[in-house]
mmCIF file of C-alpha atoms and ligand atoms in Angstrom:
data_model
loop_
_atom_site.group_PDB
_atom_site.id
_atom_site.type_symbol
_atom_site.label_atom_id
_atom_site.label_comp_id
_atom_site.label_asym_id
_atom_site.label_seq_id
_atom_site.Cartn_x
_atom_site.Cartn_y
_atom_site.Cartn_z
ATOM 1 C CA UNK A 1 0.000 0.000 0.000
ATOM 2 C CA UNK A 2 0.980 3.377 -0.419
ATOM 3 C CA UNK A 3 -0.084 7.194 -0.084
ATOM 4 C CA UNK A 4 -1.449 9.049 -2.908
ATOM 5 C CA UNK A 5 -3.814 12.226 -3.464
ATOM 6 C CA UNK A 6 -6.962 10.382 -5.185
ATOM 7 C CA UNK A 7 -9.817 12.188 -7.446
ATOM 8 C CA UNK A 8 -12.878 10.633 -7.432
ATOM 9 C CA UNK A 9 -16.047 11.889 -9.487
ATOM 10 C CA UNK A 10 -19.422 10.111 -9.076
ATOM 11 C CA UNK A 11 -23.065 10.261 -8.917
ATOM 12 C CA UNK A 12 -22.449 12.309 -5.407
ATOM 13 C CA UNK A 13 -19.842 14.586 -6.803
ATOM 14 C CA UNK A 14 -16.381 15.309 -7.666
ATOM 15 C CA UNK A 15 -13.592 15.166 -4.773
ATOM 16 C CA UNK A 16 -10.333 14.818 -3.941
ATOM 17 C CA UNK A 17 -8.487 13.341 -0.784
ATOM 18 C CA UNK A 18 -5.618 11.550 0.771
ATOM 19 C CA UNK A 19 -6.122 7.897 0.655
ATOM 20 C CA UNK A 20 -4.366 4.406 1.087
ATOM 21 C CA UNK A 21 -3.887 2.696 -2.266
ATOM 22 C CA UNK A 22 -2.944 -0.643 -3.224
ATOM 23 C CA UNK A 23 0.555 -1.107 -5.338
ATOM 24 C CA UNK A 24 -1.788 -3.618 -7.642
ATOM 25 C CA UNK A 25 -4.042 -0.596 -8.749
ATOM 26 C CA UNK A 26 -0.963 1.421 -10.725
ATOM 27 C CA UNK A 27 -1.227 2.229 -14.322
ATOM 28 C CA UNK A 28 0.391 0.038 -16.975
ATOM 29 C CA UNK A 29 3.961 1.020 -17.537
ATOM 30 C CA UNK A 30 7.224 -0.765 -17.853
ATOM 31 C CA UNK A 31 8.683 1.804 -14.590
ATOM 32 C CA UNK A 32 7.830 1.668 -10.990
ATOM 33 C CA UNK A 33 9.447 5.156 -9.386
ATOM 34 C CA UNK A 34 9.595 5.554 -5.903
ATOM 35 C CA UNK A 35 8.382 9.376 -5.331
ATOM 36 C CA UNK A 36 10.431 11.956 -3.027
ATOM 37 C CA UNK A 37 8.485 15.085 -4.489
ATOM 38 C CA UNK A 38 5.942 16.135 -6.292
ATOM 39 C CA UNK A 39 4.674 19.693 -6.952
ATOM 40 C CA UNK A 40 1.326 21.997 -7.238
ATOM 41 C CA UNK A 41 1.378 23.626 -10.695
ATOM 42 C CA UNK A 42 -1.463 25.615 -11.616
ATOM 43 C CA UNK A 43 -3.002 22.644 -13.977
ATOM 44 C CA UNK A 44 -2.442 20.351 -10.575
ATOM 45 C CA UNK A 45 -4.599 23.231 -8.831
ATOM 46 C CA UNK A 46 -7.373 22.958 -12.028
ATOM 47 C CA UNK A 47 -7.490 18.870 -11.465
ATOM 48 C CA UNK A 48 -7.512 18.352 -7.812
ATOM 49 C CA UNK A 49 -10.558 21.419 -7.798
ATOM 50 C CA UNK A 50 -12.135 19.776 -10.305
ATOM 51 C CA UNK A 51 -12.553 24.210 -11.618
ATOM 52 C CA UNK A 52 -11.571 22.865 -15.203
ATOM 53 C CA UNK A 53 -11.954 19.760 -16.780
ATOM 54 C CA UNK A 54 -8.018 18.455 -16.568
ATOM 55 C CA UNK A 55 -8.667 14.947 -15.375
ATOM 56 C CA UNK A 56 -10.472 12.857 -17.997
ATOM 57 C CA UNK A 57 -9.926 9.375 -16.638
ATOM 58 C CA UNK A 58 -11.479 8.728 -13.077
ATOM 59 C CA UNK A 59 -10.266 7.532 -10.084
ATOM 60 C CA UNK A 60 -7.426 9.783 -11.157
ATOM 61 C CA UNK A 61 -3.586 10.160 -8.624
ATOM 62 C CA UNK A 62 -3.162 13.997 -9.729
ATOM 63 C CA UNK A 63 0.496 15.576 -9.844
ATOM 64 C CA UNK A 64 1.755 16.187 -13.557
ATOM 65 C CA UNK A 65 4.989 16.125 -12.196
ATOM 66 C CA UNK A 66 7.697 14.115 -9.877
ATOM 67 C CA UNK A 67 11.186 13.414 -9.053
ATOM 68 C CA UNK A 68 12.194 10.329 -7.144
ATOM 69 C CA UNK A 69 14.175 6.854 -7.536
ATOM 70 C CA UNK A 70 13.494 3.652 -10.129
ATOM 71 C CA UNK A 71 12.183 1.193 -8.017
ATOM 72 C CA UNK A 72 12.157 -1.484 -10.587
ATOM 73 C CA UNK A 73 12.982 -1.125 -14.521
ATOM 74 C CA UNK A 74 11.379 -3.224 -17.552
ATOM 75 C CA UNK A 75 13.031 -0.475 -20.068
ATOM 76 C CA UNK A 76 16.162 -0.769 -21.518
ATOM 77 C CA UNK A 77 18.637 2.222 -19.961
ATOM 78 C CA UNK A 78 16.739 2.633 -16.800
ATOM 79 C CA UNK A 79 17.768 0.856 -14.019
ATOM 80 C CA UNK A 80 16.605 0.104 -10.307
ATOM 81 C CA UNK A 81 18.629 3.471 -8.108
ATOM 82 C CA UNK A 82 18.591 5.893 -11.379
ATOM 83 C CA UNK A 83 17.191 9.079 -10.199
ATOM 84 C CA UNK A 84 14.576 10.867 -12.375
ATOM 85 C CA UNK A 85 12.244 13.630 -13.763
ATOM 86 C CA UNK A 86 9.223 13.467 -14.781
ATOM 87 C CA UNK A 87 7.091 16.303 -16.768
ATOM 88 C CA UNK A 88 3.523 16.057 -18.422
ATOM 89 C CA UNK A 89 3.168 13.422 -20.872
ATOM 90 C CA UNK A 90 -0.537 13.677 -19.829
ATOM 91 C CA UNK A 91 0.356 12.645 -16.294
ATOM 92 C CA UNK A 92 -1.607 13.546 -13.190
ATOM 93 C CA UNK A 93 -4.506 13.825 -16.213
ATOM 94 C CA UNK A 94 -5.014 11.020 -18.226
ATOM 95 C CA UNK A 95 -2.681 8.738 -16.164
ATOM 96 C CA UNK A 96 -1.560 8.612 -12.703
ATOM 97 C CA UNK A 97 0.946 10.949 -11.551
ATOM 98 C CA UNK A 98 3.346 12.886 -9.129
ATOM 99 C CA UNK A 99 0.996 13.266 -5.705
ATOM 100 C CA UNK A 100 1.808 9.442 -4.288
ATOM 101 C CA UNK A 101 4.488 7.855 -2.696
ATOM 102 C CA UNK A 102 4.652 5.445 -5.907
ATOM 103 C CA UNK A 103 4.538 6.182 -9.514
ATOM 104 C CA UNK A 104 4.728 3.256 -12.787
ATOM 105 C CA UNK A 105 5.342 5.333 -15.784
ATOM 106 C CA UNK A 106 6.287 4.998 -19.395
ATOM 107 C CA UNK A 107 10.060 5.139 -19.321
ATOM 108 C CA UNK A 108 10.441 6.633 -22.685
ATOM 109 C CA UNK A 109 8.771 9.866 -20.566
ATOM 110 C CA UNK A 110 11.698 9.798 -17.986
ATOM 111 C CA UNK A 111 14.517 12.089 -17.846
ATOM 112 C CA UNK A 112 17.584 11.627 -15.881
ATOM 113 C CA UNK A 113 17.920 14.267 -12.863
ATOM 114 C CA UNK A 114 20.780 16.748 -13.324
ATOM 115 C CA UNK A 115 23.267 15.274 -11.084
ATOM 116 C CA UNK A 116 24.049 19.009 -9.414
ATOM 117 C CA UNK A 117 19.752 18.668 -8.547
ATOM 118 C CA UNK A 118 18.505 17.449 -5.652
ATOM 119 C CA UNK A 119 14.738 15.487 -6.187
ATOM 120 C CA UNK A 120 13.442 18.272 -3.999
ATOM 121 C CA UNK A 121 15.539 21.440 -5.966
ATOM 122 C CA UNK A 122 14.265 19.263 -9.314
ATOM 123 C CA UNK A 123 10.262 20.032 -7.998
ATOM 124 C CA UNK A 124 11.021 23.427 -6.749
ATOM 125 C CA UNK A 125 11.870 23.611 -10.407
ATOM 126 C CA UNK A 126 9.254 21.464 -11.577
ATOM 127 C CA UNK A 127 6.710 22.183 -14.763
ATOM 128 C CA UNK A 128 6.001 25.594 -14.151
ATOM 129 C CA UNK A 129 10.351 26.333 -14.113
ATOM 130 C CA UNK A 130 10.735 23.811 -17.081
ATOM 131 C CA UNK A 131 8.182 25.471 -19.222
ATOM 132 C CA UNK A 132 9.792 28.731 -17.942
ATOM 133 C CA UNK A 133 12.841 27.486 -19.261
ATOM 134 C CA UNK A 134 11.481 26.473 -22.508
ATOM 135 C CA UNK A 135 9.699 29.968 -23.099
ATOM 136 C CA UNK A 136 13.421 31.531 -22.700
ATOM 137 C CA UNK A 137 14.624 29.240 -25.327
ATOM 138 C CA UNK A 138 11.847 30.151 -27.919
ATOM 139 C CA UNK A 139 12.861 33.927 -27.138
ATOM 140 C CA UNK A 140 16.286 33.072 -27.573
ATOM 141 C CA UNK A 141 15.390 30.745 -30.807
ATOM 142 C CA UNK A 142 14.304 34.175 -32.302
ATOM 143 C CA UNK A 143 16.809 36.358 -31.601
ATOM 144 C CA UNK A 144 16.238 38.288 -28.564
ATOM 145 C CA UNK A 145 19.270 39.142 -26.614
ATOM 146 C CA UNK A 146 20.707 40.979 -23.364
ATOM 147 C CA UNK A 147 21.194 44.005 -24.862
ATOM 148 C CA UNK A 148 18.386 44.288 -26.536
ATOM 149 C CA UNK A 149 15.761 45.917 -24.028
ATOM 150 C CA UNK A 150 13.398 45.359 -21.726
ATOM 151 C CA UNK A 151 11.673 41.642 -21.239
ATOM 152 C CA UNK A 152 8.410 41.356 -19.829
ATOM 153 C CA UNK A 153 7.675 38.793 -17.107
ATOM 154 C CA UNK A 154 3.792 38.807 -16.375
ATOM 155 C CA UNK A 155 2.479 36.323 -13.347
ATOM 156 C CA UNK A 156 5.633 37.248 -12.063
ATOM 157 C CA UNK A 157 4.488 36.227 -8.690
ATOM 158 C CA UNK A 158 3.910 32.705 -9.992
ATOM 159 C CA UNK A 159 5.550 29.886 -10.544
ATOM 160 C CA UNK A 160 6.386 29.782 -14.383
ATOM 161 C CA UNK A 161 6.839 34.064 -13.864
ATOM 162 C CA UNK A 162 9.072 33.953 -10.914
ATOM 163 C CA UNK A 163 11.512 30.627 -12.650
ATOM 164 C CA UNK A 164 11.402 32.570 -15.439
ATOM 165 C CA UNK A 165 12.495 36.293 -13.940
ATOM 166 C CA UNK A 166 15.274 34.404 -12.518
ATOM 167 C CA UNK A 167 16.593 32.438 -15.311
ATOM 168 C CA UNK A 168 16.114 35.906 -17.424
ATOM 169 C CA UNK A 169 18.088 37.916 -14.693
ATOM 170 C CA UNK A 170 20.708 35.949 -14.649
ATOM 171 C CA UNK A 171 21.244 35.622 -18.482
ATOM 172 C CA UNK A 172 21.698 39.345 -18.250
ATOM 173 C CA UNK A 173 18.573 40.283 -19.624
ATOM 174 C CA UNK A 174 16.659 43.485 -18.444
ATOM 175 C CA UNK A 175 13.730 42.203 -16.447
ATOM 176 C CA UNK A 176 10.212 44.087 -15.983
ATOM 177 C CA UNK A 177 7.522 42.060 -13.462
ATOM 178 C CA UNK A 178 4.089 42.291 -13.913
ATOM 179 C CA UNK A 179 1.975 41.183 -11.154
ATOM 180 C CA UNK A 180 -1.298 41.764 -9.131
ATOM 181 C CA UNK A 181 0.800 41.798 -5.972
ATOM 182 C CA UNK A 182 2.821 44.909 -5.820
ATOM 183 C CA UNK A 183 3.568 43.929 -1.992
ATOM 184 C CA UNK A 184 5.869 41.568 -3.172
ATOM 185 C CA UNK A 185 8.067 43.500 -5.347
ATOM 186 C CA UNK A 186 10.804 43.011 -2.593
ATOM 187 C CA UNK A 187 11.117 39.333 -3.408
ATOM 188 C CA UNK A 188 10.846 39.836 -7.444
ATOM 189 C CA UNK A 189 13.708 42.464 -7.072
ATOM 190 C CA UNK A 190 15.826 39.419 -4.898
ATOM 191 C CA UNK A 191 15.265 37.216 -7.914
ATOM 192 C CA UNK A 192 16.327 39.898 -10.589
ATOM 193 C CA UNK A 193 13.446 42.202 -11.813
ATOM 194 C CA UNK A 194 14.519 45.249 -12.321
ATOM 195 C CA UNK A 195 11.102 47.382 -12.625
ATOM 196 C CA UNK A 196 8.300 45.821 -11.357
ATOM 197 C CA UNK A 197 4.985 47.259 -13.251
ATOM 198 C CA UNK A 198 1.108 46.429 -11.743
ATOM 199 C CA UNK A 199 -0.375 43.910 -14.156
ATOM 200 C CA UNK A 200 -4.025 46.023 -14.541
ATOM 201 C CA UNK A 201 -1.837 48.206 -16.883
ATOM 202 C CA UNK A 202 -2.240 45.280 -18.904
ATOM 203 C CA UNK A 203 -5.406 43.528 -18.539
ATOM 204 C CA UNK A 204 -7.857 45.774 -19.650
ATOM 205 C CA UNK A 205 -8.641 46.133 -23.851
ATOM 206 C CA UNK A 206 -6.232 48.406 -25.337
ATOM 207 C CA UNK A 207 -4.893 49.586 -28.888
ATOM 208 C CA UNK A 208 -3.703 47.123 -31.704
ATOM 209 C CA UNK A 209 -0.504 48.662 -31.333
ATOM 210 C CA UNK A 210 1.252 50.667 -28.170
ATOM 211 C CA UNK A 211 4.363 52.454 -27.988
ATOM 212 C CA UNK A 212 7.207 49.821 -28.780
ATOM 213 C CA UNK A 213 8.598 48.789 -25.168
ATOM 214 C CA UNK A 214 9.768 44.764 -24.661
ATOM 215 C CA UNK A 215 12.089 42.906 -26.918
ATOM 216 C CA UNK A 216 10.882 39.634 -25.866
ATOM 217 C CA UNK A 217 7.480 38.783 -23.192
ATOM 218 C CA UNK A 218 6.974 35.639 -21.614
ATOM 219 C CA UNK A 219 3.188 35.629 -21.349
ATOM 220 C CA UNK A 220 1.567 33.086 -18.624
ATOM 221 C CA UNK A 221 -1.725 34.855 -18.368
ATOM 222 C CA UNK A 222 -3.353 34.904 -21.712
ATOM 223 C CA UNK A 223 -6.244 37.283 -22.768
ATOM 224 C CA UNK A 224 -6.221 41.023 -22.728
ATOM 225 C CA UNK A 225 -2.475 40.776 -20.806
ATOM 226 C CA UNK A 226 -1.266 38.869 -24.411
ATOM 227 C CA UNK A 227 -2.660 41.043 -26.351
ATOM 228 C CA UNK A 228 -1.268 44.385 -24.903
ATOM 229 C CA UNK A 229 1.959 42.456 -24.299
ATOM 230 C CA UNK A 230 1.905 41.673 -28.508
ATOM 231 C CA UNK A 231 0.858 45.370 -28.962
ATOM 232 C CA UNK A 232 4.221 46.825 -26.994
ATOM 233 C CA UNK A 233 6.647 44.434 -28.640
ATOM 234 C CA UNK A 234 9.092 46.282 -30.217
ATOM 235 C CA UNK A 235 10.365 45.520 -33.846
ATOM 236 C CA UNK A 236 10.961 41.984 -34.838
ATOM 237 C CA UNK A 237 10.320 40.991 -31.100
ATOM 238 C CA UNK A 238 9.307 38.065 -29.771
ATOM 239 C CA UNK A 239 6.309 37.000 -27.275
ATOM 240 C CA UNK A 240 6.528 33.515 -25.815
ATOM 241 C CA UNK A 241 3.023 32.352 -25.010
ATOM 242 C CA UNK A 242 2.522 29.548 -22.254
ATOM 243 C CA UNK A 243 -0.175 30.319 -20.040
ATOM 244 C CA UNK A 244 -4.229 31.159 -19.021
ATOM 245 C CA UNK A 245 -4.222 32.496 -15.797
ATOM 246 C CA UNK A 246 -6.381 35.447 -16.750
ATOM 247 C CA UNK A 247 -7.916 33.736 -19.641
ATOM 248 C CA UNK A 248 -7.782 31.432 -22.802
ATOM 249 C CA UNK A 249 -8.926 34.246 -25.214
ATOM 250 C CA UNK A 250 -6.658 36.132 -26.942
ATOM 251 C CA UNK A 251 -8.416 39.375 -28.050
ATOM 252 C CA UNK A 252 -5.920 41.108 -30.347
ATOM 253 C CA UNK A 253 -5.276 42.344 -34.110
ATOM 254 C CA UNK A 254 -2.797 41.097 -36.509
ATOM 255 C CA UNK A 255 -1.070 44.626 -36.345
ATOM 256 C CA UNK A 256 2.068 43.474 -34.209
ATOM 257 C CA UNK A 257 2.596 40.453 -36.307
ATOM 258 C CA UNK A 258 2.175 42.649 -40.054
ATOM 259 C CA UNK A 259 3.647 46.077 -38.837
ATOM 260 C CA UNK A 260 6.649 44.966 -36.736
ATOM 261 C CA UNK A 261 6.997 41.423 -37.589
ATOM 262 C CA UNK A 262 6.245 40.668 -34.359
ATOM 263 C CA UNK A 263 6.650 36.686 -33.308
ATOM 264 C CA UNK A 264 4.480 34.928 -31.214
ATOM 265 C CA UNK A 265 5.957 31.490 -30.439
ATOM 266 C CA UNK A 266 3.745 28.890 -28.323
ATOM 267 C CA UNK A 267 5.239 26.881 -25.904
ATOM 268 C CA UNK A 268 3.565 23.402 -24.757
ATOM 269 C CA UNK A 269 5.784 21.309 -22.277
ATOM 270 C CA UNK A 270 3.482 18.359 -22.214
ATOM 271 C CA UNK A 271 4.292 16.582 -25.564
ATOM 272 C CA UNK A 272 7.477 18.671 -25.979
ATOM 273 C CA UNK A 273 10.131 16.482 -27.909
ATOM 274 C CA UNK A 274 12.503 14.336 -25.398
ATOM 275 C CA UNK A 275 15.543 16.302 -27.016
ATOM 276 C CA UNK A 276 13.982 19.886 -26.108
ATOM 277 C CA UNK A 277 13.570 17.874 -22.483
ATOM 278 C CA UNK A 278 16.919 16.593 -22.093
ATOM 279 C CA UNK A 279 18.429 20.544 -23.230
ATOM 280 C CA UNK A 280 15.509 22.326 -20.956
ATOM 281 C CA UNK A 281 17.093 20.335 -18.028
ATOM 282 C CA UNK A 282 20.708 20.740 -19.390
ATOM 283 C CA UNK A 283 19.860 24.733 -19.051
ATOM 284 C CA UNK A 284 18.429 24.777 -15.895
ATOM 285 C CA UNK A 285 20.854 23.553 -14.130
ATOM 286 C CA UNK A 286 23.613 25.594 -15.843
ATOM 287 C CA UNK A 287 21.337 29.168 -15.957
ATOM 288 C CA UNK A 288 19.368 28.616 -12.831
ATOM 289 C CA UNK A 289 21.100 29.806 -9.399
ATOM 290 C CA UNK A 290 19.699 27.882 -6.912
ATOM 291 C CA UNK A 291 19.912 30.512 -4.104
ATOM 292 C CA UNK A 292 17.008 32.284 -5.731
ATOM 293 C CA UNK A 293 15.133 28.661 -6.225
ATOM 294 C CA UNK A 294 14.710 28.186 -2.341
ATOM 295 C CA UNK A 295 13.439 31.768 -2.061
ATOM 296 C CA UNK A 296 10.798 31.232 -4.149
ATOM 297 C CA UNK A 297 10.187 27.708 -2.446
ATOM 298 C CA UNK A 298 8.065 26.336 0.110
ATOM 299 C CA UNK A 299 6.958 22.991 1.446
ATOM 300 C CA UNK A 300 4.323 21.454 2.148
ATOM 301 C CA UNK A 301 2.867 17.541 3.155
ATOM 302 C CA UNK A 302 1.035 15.446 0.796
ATOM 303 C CA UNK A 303 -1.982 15.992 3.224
ATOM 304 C CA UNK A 304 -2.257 19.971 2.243
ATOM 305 C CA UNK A 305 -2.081 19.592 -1.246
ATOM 306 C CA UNK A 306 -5.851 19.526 -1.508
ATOM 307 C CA UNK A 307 -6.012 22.831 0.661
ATOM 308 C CA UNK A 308 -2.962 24.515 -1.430
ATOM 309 C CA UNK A 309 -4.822 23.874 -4.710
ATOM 310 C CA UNK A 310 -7.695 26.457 -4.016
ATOM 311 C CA UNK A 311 -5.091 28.994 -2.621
ATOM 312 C CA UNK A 312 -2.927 28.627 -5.394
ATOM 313 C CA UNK A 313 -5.775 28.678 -8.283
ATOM 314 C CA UNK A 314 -6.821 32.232 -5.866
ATOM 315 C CA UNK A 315 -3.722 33.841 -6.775
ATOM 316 C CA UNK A 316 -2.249 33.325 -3.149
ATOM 317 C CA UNK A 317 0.638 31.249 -3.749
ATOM 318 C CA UNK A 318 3.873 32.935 -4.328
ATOM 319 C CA UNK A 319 6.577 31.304 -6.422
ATOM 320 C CA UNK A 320 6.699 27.112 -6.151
ATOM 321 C CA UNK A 321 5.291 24.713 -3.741
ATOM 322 C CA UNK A 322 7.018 21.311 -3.442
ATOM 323 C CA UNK A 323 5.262 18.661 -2.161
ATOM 324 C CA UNK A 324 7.160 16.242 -0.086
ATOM 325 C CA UNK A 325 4.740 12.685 -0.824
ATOM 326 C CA UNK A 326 6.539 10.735 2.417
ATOM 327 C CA UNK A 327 4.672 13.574 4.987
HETATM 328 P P1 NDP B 401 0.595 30.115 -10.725
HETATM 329 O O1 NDP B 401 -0.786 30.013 -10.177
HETATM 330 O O2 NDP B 401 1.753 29.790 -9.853
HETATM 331 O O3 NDP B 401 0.832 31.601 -11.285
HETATM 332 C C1 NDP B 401 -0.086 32.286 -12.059
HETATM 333 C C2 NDP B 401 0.115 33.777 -11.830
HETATM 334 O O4 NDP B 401 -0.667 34.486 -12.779
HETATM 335 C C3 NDP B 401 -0.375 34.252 -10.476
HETATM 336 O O5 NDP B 401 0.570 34.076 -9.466
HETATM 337 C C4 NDP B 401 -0.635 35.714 -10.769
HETATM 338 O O6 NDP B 401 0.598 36.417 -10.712
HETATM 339 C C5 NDP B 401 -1.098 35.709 -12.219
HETATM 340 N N1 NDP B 401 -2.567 35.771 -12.332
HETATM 341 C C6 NDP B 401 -3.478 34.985 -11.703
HETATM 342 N N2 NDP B 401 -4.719 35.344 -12.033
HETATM 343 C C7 NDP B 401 -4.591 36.390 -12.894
HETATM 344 C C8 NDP B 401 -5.536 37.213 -13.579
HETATM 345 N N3 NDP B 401 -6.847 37.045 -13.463
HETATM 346 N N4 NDP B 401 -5.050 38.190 -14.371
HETATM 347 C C9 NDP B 401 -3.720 38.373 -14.514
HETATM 348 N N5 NDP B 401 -2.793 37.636 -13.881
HETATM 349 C C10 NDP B 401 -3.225 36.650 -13.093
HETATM 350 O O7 NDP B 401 0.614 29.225 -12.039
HETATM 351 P P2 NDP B 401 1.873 28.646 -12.861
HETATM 352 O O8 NDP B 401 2.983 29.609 -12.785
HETATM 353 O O9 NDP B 401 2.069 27.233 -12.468
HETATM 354 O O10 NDP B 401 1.276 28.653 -14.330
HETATM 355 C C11 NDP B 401 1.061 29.899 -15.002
HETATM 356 C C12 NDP B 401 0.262 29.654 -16.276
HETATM 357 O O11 NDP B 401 1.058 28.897 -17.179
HETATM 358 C C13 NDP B 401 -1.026 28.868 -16.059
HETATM 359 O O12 NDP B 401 -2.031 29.384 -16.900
HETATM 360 C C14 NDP B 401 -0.653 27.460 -16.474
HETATM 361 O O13 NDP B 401 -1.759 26.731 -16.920
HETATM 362 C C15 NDP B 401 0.336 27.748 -17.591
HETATM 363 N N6 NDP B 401 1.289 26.678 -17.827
HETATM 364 C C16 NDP B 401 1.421 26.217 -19.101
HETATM 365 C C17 NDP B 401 2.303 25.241 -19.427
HETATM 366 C C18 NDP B 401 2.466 24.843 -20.849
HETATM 367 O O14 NDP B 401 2.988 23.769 -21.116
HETATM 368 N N7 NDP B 401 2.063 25.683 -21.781
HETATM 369 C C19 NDP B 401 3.091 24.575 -18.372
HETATM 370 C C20 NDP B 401 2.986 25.178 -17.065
HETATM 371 C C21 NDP B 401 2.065 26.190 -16.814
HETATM 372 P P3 NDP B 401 0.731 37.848 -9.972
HETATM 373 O O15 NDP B 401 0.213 37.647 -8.575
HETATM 374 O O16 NDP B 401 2.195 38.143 -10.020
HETATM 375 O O17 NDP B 401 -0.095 38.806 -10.758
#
C-alpha cells in the first residue's frame, strides 16, 4: 500500500483526498518510481478542484509532475537506483501521476535528474520552471538578446513568472515584473526584476498597437495581458506564449505580427520532444542559481495539497510549492 492524493467523481460529486492505495491498482507502464516530491502547478490546482476539466480518466492520482528513484525497470537504460524527472506526458490527467508515494510510468517519458539537482531542488523547479525554461529558449530561438531591451515577465508572482524572472536575470537580460501583488516587489527584485509594473496596466482592452517597449514577453496569463503584451513588442520581437491564468482568449489584431513582424511562439511542455527535455534540463541547471530557487520555495505535506490547490488557483501562492509525498 501506499499514499497518494486520489480524485474521485461520481453520482455524489467530484472530490479529492488523501487515501491508502494498493501497489496492484498502478497504471500500466514498464517503470515503478519511488516518489520523493511532487509539486502543485497551476493545472495540478485545475485537477484536484475539479474548476476545469483536466482529469479525464477517473479515479485519477493527480500531480503532472515528480522526481524520485526507479524502483524497478522493464526499459532498456533505466535501471533500479537511477534518479529521475518526470514532466507532463498527460500525467496527473489522463494517467496517474506525481501526488503518491509510488509512480509506474512509461520510461520513454523519464529524464535523468541533473546530477548538481537534488529530487526536492528538481520540484522546486518542476513544470512551471521547465516550461519557464522552454519559453526563454523560444525567445532566444528568435533572436532576442541581453542588450536588446526590456523583457516582460507577467504572473511574475507565480511559478512559471518567478523561474522565469530568474533564469532571465541571470542571463543578463533586463527584467520588468508584472503582477497583481505589488507587496511583493521586494522578493521579485531578490530574484532579478529590475522594474516591477502592476499587471491592470495590462489587462484591460487596449490599442492594436502601443508604444514599442519589450524585446521579448513571456506571457503566462493569456487574454487582454497577451494582447497588450503583442501590442508593446518592439520591432521583430518576440512573445513567448505559455499560459491562461487570466484567460484562454486572446483578443488582439494582426497589427504586431504585419507592422513589426512581431513573433508569437507557443510553448507546450506536455508533448514537448525528449531532445527539447533533455536541453531544458541541461539549461536549468547551468542558468538557474539555486539561491534564488529556495526563495521562491516552500513545502508542504502530501496531506495539504488539496487545501494549497484552491489557494494557489486564488492567486495566493507565491513562487513554487514542493510537495514532499513521504509527509
Ligand atoms: P501560478 O498560479 O503559480 O501563477 C499564475 C500567476 O498568474 C499568479 O501568481 C498571478 O501572478 C497571475 N494571475 C493569476 N490570475 C490572474 C488574472 N486574473 N489576471 C492576470 N494575472 C493573473 O501558475 P503557474 O505559474 O504554475 O502557471 C502559469 C500559467 O502557465 C497557467 O495558466 C498554467 O496553466 C500555464 N502553464 C502552461 C504550461 C504549458 O505547457 N504551456 C506549463 C505550465 C504552466 P501575480 O500575482 O504576479 O499577478
Amino acid at each position: 500500500m501506499f499514499k497518494a492524493v486520489l480524485i474521485e467523481k461520481d453520482d455524489t460529486g467530484y472530490r479529492a483526498g488523501v487515501t491508502e492505495v494498493d501497489e496492484a491498482a498502478l497504471p500500466e507502464g514498464d517503470v515503478t518510481v519511488r516518489v520523493d516530491y511532487s509539486t502543485l502547478n497551476y493545472k495540478d490546482g485545475l485537477a484536484i478542484t475539479g474548476k476545469s476539466p483536466v482529469v479525464r480518466k477517473f479515479p485519477m492520482v493527480p500531480g503532472i509532475d515528480l522526481a524520485g528513484t526507479v524502483e524497478a525497470s522493464a526499459h532498456a537504460g533505466i535501471v533500479p537506483g537511477d534518479r529521475v524527472v518526470l514532466n507532463g506526458w498527460g500525467v496527473g490527467e489522463v494517467h496517474w501521476g506525481g501526488l503518491a508515494q509510488r509512480a509506474r510510468l512509461k520510461g520513454e517519458w523519464l529524464v535523468p535528474l541533473p546530477a548538481t539537482f537534488t529530487s526536492r531542488q528538481a520540484m522546486a523547479i518542476g513544470t512551471a520552471g521547465y516550461t519557464a525554461m522552454l519559453c526563454v529558449m523560444a525567445l532566444e530561438r528568435h533572436g532576442v538578446t541581453p542588450g536588446q531591451g526590456e523583457v516582460l515577465v507577467t504572473g511574475a508572482n507565480g511559478g512559471v513568472g518567478s523561474v522565469a524572472v530568474a533564469l532571465l536575470a541571470k542571463l543578463g537580460y533586463t527584467v520588468v515584473a508584472s503582477t497583481g501583488r505589488p507587496q511583493e516587489a521586494d522578493y521579485l527584485k531578490a530574484l532579478g526584476a529590475a522594474t516591477i509594473i502592476d499587471r491592470a496596466e495590462l489587462a484591460t482592452p487596449g490599442k492594436p498597437l502601443a508604444k514599442e517597449r519589450w524585446a521579448g514577453v513571456v506571457d503566462t496569463v493569456g487574454s487582454h495581458t497577451l494582447a497588450n503584451a503583442c501590442a508593446s513588442t518592439r520591432y521583430r520581437g518576440t512573445v513567448a506564449a505559455c499560459g491562461l491564468a487570466q484567460g484562454m482568449d486572446l483578443p488582439a489584431s494582426v497589427a504586431p505580427f504585419i507592422l513589426r513582424g512581431v513573433t508569437l511562439a507557443g510553448v507546450d511542455s506536455v508533448m514537448a520532444p525528449r531532445a527539447e527535455r533533455l536541453e531544458a534540463w541541461r539549461r536549468l541547471a547551468q542558468d538557474l542559481d539555486v539561491g534564488k530557487l529556495e526563495l521562491m520555495t516552500h513545502e508542504i505535506g502530501l496531506g495539504e495539497a488539496v487545501a494549497t490547490a484552491a489557494a494557489l488557483l486564488e492567486g495566493k501562492v507565491r513562487g513554487r510549492v514542493v510537495v514532499d509525498v513521504n509527509r
